[in-house]
PDB file of C-alpha atoms and ligand atoms in Angstrom:
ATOM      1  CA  UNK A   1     -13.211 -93.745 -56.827  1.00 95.00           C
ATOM      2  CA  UNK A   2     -14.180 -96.815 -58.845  1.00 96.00           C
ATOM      3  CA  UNK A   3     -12.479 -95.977 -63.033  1.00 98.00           C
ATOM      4  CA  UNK A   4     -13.950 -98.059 -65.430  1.00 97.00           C
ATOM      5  CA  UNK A   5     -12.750 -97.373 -68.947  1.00 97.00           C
ATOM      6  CA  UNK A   6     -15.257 -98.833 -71.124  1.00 97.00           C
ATOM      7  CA  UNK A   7     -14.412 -99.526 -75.205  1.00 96.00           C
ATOM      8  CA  UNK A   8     -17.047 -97.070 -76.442  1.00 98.00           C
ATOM      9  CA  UNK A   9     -20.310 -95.130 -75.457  1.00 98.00           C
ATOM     10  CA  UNK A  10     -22.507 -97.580 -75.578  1.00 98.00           C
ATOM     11  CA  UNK A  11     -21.143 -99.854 -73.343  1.00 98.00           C
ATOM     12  CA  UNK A  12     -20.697 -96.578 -70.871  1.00 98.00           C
ATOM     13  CA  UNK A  13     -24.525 -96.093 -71.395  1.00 98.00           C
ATOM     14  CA  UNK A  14     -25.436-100.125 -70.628  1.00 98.00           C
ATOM     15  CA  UNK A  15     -23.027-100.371 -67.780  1.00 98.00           C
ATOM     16  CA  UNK A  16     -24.778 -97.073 -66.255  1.00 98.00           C
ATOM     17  CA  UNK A  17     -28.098 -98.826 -66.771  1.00 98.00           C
ATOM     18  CA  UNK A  18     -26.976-101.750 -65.369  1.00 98.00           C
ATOM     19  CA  UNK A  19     -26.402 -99.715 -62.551  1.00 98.00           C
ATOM     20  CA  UNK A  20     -29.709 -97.947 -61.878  1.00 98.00           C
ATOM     21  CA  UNK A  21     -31.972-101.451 -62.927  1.00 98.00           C
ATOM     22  CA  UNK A  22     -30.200-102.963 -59.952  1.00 97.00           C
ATOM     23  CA  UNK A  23     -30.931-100.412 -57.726  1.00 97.00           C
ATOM     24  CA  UNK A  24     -34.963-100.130 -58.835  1.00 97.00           C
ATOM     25  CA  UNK A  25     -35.072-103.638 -58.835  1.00 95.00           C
ATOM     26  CA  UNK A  26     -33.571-103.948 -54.853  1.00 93.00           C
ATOM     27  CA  UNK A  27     -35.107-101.103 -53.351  1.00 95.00           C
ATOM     28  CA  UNK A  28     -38.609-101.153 -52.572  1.00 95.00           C
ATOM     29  CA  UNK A  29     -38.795 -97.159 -52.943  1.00 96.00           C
ATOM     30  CA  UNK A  30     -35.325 -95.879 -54.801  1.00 98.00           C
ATOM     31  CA  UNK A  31     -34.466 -92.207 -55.377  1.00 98.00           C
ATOM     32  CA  UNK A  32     -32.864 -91.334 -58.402  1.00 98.00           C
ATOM     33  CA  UNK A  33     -30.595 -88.520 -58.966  1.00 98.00           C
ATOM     34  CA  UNK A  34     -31.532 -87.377 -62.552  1.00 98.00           C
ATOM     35  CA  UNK A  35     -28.647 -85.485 -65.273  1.00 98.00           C
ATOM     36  CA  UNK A  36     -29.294 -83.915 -68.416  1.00 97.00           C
ATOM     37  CA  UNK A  37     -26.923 -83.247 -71.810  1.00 96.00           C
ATOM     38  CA  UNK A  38     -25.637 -85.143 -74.715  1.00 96.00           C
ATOM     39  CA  UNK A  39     -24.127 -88.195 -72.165  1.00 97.00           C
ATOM     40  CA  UNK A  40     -27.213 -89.413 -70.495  1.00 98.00           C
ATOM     41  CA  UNK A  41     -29.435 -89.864 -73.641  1.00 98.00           C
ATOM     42  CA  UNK A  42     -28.474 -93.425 -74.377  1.00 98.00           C
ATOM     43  CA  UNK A  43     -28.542 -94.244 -70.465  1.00 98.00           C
ATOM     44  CA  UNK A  44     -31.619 -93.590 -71.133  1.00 98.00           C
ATOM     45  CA  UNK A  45     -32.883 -95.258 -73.988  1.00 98.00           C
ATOM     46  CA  UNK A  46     -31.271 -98.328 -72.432  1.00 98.00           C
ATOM     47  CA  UNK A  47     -33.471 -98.023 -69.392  1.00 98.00           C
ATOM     48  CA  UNK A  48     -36.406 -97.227 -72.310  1.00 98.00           C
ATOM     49  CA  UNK A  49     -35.098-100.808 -73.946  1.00 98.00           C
ATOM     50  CA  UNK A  50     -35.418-102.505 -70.232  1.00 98.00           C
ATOM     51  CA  UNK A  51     -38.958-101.316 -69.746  1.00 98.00           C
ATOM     52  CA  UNK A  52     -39.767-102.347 -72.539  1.00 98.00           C
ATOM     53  CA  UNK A  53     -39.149-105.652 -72.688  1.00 98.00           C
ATOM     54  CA  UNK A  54     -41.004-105.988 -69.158  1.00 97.00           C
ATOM     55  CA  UNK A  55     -37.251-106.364 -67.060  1.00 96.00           C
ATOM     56  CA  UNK A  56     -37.694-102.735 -65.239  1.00 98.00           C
ATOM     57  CA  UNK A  57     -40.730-101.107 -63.652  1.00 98.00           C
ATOM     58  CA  UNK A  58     -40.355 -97.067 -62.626  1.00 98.00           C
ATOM     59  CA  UNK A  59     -43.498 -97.847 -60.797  1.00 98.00           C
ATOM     60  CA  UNK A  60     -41.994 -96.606 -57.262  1.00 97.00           C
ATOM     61  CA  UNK A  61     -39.022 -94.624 -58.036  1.00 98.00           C
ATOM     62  CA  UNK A  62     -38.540 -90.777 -57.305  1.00 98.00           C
ATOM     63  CA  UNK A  63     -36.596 -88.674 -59.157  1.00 98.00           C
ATOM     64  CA  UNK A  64     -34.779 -85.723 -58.336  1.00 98.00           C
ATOM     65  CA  UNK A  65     -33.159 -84.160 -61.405  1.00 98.00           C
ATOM     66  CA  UNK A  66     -29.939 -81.722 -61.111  1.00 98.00           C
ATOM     67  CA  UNK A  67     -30.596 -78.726 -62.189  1.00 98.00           C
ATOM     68  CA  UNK A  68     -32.775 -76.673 -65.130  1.00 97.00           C
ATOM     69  CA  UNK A  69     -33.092 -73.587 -66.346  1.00 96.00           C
ATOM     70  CA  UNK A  70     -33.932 -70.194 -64.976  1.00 94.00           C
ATOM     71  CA  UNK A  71     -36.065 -68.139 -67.338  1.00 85.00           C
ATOM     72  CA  UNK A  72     -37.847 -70.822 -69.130  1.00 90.00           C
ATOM     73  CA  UNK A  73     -41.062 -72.994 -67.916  1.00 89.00           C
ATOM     74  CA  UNK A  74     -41.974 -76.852 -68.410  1.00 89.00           C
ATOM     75  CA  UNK A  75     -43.817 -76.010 -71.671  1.00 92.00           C
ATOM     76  CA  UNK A  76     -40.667 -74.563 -73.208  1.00 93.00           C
ATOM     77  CA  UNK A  77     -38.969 -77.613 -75.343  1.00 93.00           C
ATOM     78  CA  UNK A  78     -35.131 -76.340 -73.987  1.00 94.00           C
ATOM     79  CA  UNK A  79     -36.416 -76.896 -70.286  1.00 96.00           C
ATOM     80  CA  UNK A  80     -34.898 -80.257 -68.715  1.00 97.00           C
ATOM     81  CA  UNK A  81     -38.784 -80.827 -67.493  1.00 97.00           C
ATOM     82  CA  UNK A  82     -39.256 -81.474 -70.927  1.00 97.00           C
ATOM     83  CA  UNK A  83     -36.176 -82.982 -71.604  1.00 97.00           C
ATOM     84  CA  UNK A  84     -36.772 -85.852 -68.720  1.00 98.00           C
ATOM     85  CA  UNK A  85     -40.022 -86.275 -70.445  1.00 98.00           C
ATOM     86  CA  UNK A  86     -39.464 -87.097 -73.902  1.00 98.00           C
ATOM     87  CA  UNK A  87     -36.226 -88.784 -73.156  1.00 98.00           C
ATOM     88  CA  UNK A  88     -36.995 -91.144 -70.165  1.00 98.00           C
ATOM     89  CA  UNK A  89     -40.483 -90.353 -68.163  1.00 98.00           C
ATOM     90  CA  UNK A  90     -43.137 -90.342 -71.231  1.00 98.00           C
ATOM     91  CA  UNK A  91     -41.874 -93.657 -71.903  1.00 98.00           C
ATOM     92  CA  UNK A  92     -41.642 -95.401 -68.712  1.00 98.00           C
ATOM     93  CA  UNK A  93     -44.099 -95.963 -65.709  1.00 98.00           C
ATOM     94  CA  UNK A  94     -43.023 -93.824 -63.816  1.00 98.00           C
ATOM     95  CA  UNK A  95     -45.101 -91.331 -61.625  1.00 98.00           C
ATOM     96  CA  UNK A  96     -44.339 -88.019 -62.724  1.00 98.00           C
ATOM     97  CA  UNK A  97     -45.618 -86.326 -59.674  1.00 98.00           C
ATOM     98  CA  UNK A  98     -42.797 -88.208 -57.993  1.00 98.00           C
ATOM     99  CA  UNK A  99     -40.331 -86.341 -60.277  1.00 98.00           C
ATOM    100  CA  UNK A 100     -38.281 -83.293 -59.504  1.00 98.00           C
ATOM    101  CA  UNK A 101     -37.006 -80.373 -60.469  1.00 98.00           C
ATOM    102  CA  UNK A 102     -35.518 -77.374 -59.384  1.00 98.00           C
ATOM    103  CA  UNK A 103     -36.859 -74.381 -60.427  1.00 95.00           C
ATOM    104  CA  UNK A 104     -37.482 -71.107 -59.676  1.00 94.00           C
ATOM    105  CA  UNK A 105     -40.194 -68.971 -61.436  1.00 91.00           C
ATOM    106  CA  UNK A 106     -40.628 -65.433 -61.520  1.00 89.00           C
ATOM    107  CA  UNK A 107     -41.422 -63.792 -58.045  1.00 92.00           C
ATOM    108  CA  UNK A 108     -40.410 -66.856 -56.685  1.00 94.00           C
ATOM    109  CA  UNK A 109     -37.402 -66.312 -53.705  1.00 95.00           C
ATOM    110  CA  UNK A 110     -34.528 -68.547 -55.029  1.00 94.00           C
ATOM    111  CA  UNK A 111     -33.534 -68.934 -51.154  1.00 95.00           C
ATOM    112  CA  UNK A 112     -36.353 -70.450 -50.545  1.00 97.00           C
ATOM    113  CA  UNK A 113     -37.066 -72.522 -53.409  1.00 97.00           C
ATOM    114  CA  UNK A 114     -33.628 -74.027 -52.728  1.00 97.00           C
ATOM    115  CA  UNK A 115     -34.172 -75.316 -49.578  1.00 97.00           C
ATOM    116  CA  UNK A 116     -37.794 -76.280 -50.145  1.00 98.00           C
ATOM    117  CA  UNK A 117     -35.724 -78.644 -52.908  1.00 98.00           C
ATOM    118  CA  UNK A 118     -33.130 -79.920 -50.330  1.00 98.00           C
ATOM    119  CA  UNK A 119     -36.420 -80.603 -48.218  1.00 98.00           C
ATOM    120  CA  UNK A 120     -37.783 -82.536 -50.442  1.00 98.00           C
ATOM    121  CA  UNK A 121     -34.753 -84.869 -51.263  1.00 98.00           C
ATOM    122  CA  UNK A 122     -34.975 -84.949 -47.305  1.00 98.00           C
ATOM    123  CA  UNK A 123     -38.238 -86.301 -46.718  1.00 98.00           C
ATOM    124  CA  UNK A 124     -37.957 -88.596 -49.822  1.00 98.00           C
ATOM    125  CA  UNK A 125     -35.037 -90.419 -47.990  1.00 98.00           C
ATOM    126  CA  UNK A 126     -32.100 -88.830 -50.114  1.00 98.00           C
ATOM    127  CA  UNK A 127     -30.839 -89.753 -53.250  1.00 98.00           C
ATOM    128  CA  UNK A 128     -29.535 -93.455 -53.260  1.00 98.00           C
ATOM    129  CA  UNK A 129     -28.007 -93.187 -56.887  1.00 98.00           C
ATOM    130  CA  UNK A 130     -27.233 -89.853 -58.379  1.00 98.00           C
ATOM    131  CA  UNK A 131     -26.298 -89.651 -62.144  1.00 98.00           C
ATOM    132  CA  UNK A 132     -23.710 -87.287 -63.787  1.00 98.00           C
ATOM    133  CA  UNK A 133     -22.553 -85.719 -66.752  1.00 98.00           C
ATOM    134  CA  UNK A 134     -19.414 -83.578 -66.111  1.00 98.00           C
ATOM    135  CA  UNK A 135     -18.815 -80.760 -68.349  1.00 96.00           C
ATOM    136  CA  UNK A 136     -15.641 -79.798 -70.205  1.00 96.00           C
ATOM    137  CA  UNK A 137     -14.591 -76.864 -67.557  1.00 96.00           C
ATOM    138  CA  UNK A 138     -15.311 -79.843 -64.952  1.00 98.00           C
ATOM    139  CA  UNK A 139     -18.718 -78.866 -63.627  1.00 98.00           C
ATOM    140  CA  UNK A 140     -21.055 -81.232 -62.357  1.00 98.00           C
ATOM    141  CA  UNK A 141     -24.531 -80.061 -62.561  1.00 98.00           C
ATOM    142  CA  UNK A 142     -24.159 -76.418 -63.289  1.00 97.00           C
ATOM    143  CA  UNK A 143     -21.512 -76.174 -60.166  1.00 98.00           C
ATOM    144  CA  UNK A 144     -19.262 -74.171 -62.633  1.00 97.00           C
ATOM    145  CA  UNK A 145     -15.520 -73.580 -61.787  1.00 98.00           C
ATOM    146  CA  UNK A 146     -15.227 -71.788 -58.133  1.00 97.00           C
ATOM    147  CA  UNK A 147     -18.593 -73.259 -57.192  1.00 98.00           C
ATOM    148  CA  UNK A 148     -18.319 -73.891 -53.210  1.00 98.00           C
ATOM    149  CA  UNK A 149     -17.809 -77.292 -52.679  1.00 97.00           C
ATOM    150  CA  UNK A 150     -20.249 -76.941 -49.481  1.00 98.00           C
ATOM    151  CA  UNK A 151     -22.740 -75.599 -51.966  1.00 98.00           C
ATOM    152  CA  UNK A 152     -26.633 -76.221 -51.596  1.00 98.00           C
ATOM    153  CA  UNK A 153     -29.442 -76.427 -54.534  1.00 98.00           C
ATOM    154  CA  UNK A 154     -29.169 -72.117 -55.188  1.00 98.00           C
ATOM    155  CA  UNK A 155     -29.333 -69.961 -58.385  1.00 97.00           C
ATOM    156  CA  UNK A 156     -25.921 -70.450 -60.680  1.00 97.00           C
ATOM    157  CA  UNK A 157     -24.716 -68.029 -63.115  1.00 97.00           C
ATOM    158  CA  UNK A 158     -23.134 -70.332 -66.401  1.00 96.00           C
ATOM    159  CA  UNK A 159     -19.852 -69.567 -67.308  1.00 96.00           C
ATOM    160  CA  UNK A 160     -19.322 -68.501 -70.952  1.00 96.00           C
ATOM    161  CA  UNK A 161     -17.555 -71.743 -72.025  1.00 93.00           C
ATOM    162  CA  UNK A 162     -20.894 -73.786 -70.975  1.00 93.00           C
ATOM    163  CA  UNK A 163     -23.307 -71.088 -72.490  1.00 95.00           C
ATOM    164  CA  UNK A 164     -20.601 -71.666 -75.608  1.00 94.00           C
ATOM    165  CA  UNK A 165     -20.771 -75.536 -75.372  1.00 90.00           C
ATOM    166  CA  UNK A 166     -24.483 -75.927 -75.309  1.00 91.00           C
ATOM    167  CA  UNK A 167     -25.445 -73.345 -77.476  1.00 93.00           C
ATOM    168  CA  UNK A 168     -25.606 -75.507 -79.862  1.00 92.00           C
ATOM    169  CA  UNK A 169     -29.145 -76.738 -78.576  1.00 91.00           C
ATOM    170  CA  UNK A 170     -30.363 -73.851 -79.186  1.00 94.00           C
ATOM    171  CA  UNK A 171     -31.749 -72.152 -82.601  1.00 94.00           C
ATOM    172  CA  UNK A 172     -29.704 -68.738 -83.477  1.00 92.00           C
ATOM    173  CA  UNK A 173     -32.587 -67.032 -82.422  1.00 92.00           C
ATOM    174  CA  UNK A 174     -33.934 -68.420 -79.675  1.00 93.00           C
ATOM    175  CA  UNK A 175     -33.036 -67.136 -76.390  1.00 92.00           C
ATOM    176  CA  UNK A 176     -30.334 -69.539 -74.556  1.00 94.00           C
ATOM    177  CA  UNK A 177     -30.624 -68.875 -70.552  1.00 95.00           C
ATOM    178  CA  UNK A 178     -27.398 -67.803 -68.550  1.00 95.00           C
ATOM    179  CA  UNK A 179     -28.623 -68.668 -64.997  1.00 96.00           C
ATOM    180  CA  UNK A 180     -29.810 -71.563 -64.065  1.00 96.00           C
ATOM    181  CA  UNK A 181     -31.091 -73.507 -60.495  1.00 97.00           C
ATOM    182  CA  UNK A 182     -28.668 -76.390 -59.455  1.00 98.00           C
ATOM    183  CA  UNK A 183     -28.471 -79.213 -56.703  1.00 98.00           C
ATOM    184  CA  UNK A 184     -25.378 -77.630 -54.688  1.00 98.00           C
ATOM    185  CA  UNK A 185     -21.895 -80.137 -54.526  1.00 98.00           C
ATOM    186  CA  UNK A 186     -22.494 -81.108 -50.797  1.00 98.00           C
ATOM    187  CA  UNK A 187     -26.022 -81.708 -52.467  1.00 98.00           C
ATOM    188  CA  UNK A 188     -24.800 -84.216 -54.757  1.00 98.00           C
ATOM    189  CA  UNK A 189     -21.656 -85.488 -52.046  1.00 98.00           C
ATOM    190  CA  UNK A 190     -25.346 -86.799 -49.888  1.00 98.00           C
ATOM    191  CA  UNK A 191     -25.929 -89.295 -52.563  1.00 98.00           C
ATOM    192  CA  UNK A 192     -25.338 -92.680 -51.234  1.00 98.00           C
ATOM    193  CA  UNK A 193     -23.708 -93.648 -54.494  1.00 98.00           C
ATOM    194  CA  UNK A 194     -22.747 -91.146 -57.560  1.00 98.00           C
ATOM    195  CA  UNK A 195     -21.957 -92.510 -60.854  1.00 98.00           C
ATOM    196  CA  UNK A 196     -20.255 -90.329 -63.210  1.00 98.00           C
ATOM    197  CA  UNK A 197     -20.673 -91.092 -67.116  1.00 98.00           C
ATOM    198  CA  UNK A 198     -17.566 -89.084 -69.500  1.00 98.00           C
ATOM    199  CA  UNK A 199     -17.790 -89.677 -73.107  1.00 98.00           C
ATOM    200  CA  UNK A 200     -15.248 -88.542 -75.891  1.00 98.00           C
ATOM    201  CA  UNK A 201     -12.188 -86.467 -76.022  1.00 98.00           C
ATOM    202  CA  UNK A 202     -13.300 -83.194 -75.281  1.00 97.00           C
ATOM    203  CA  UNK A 203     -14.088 -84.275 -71.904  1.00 98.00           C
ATOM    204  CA  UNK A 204     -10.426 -85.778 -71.304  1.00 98.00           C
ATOM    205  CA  UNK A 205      -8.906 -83.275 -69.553  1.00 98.00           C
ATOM    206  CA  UNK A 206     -11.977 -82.795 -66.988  1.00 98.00           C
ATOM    207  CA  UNK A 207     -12.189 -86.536 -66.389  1.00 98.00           C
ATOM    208  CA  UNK A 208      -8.328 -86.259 -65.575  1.00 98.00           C
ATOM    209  CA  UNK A 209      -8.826 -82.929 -63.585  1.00 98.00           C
ATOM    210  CA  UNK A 210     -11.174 -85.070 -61.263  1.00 98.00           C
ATOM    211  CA  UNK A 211      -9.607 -88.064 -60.303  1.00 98.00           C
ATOM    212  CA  UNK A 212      -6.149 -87.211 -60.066  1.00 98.00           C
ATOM    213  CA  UNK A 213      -5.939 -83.421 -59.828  1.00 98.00           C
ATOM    214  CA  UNK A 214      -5.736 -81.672 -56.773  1.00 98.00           C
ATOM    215  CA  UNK A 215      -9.317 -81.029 -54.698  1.00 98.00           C
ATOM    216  CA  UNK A 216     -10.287 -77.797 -55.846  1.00 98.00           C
ATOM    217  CA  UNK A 217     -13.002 -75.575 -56.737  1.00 98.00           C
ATOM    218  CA  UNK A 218     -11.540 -74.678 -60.195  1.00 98.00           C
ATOM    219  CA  UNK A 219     -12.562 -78.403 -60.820  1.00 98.00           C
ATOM    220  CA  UNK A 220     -15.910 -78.490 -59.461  1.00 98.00           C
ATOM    221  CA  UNK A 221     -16.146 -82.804 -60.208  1.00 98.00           C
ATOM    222  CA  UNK A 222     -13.080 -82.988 -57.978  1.00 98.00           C
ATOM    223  CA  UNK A 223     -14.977 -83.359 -55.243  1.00 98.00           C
ATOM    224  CA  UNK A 224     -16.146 -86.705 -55.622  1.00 98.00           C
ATOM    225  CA  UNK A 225     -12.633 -87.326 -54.454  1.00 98.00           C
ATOM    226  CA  UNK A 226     -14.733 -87.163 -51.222  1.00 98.00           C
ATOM    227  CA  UNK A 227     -16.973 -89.727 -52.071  1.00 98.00           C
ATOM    228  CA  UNK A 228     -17.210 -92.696 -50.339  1.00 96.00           C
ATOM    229  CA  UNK A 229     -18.532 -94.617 -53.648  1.00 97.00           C
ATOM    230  CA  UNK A 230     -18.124 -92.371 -56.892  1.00 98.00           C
ATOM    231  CA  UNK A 231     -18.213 -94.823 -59.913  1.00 98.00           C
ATOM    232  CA  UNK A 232     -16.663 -93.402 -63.115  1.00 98.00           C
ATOM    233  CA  UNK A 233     -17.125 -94.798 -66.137  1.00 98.00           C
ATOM    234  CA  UNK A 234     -15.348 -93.520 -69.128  1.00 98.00           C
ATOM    235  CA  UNK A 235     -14.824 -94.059 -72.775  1.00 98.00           C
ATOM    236  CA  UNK A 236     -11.478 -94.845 -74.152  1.00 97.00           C
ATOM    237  CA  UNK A 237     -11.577 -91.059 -75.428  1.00 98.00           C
ATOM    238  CA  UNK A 238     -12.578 -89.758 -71.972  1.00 98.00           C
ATOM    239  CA  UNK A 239     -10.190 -91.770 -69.875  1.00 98.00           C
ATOM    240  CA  UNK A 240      -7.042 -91.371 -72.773  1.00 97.00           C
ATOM    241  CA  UNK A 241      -5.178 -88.407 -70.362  1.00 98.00           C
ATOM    242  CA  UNK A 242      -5.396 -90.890 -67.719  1.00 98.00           C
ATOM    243  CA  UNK A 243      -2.244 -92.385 -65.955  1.00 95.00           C
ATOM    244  CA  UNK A 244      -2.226 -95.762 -64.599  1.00 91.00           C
ATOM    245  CA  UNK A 245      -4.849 -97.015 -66.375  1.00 93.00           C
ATOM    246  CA  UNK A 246      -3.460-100.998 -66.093  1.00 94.00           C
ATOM    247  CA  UNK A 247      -3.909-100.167 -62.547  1.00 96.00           C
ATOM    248  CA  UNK A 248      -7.668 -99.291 -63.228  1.00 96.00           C
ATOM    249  CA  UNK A 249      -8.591-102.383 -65.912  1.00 94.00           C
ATOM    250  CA  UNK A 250      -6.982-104.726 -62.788  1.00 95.00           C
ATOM    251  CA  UNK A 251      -8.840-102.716 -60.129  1.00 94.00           C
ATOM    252  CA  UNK A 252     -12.186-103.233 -62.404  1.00 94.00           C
ATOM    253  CA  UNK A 253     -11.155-107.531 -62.593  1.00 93.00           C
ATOM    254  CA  UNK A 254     -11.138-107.658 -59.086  1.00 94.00           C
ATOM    255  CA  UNK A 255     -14.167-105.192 -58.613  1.00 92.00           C
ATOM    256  CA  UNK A 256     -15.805-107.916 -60.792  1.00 92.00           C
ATOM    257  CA  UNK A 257     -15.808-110.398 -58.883  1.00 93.00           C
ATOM    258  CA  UNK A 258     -16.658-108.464 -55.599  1.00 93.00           C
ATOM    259  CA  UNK A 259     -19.811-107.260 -57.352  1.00 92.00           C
ATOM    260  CA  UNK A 260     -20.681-110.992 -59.143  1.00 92.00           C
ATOM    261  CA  UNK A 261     -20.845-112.328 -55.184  1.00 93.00           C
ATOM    262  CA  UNK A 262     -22.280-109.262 -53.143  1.00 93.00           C
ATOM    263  CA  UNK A 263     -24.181-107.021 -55.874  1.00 93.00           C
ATOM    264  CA  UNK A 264     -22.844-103.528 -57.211  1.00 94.00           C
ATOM    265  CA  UNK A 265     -23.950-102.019 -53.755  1.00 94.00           C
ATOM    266  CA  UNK A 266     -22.278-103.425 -51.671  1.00 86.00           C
ATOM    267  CA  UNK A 267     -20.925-101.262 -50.101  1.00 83.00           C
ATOM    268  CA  UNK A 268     -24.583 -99.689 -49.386  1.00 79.00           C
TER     269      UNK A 268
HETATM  270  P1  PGA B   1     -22.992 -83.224 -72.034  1.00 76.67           P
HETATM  271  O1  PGA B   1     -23.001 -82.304 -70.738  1.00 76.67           O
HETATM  272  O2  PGA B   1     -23.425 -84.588 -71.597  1.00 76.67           O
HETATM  273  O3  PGA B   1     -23.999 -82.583 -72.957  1.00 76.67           O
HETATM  274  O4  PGA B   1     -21.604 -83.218 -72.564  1.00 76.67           O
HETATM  275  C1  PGA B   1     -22.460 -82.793 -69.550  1.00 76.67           C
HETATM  276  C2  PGA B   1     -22.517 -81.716 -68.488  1.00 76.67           C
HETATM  277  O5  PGA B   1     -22.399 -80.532 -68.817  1.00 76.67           O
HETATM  278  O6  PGA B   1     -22.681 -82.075 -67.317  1.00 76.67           O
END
């Protein structure tokens, strides 16, 4: 794993975009692995920012996104669909028939809709960059604590803390799904490159869960111990139950340079 503690959020958020605008801008056809939540929003807007100012085209980029909702279509504002759009896709160039999501609508046989999913990050070549969130029980996607860590895009049921931590997305009435579809963690472990993105203090204990607690289901985001290039880039809040962080900021020097003379894949 590659910990880099960043001063604040924002500079988490430009790194990550960093990140992905090399990527688009090597690759003649990249595939994006897509996250949802609170974290990814200024990603986002950064890679909005870069458009923008004619520095990033989405032109021939697919997407895959993590997970959404069971229960609720692409019309409904609390689907991810419609949070991709209004956060990254309506703004960019990108093709949206080259974006993805998982779902599964009624009738539909979650089985198959799952691998139909994997299929199609198959035939697209496979992720080369996935994004994360990680929540505060340590899920990635909606892997939730005892989540298999062989586990393939399938129907999840949300534990109560994550239906408690993102309720408050939702109105007091409005019906808050508790099942949702989600790329599996061998899903996300194909990625050629993961980069994980923890913000603020309520995420401390996950972050520290991951890289230096034992591999285990109960801490779903553990598994990018596996990873052959899982980049983690924290806020000071985020990384503050962290040990050995000098050994992390002198890592990241070195890292530095590495990247300044071969690129941030280069290990590709
Ligand atoms: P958040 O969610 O960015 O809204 O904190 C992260 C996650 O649950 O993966």
């Amino acid at each position: 794993m590659q910990v880099i503690i960043f001063d604040d959020a924002q500079q988490v958020a430009q790194s990550a975009a960093e990140w992905v605008a090399e990527l688009i801008n090597k690759k003649s056809n990249p595939v994006l692995g897509l996250a949802t939540g609170s974290t990814p929003i200024s990603l986002y807007q950064e890679l909005v920012n870069k458009h923008k100012a004619g520095e990033l085209s989405f032109s021939n980029t697919t997407s895959f996104n993590l997970d959404e909702y069971l229960g609720i279509d692409e019309t409904n504002e609390q689907s991810y669909r419609h949070f991709m759009n209004v956060n990254l896709f309506n703004h960019v160039d990108i093709d949206k028939s080259k974006t993805f999501v998982p779902t599964c609508n009624n009738g539909e046989n979650p089985r198959e809709q799952g691998l139909a999913y994997e299929d199609k990050i198959s035939q697209a070549g496979g992720v080369d960059l996935q994004i994360l969130g990680i929540g505060a029980n340590g899920h990635i996607g909606f892997n939730e604590p005892t989540s298999s860590l062989s586990s393939r895009t399938r129907i999840k049921t949300l534990t109560q803390q994550t239906i408690d931590d993102n309720s408050r997305m939702f109105a007091a009435d409005e019906f808050q799904p508790t099942l949702a579809m989600t790329m599996g963690i061998a899903t996300i472990l194909d990625a050629r490159y993961v980069l994980l993105m923890a913000t603020g203090k309520n995420k401390a204990k996950a972050v520290k869960d991951m890289v230096t607690g034992a591999l285990s289901a109960a801490c779903p985001a553990s598994a990018l111990q596996l990873h052959e290039n899982a980049i983690i880039l924290l806020d000071k809040e985020a990384a503050s139950e962290l040990e050995d962080q000098d050994y992390y900021i002198w890592a990241n020097k070195q890292n530095l340079k590495i990247n300044r003379e071969f690129g941030l894949y280069h290990n590709y």
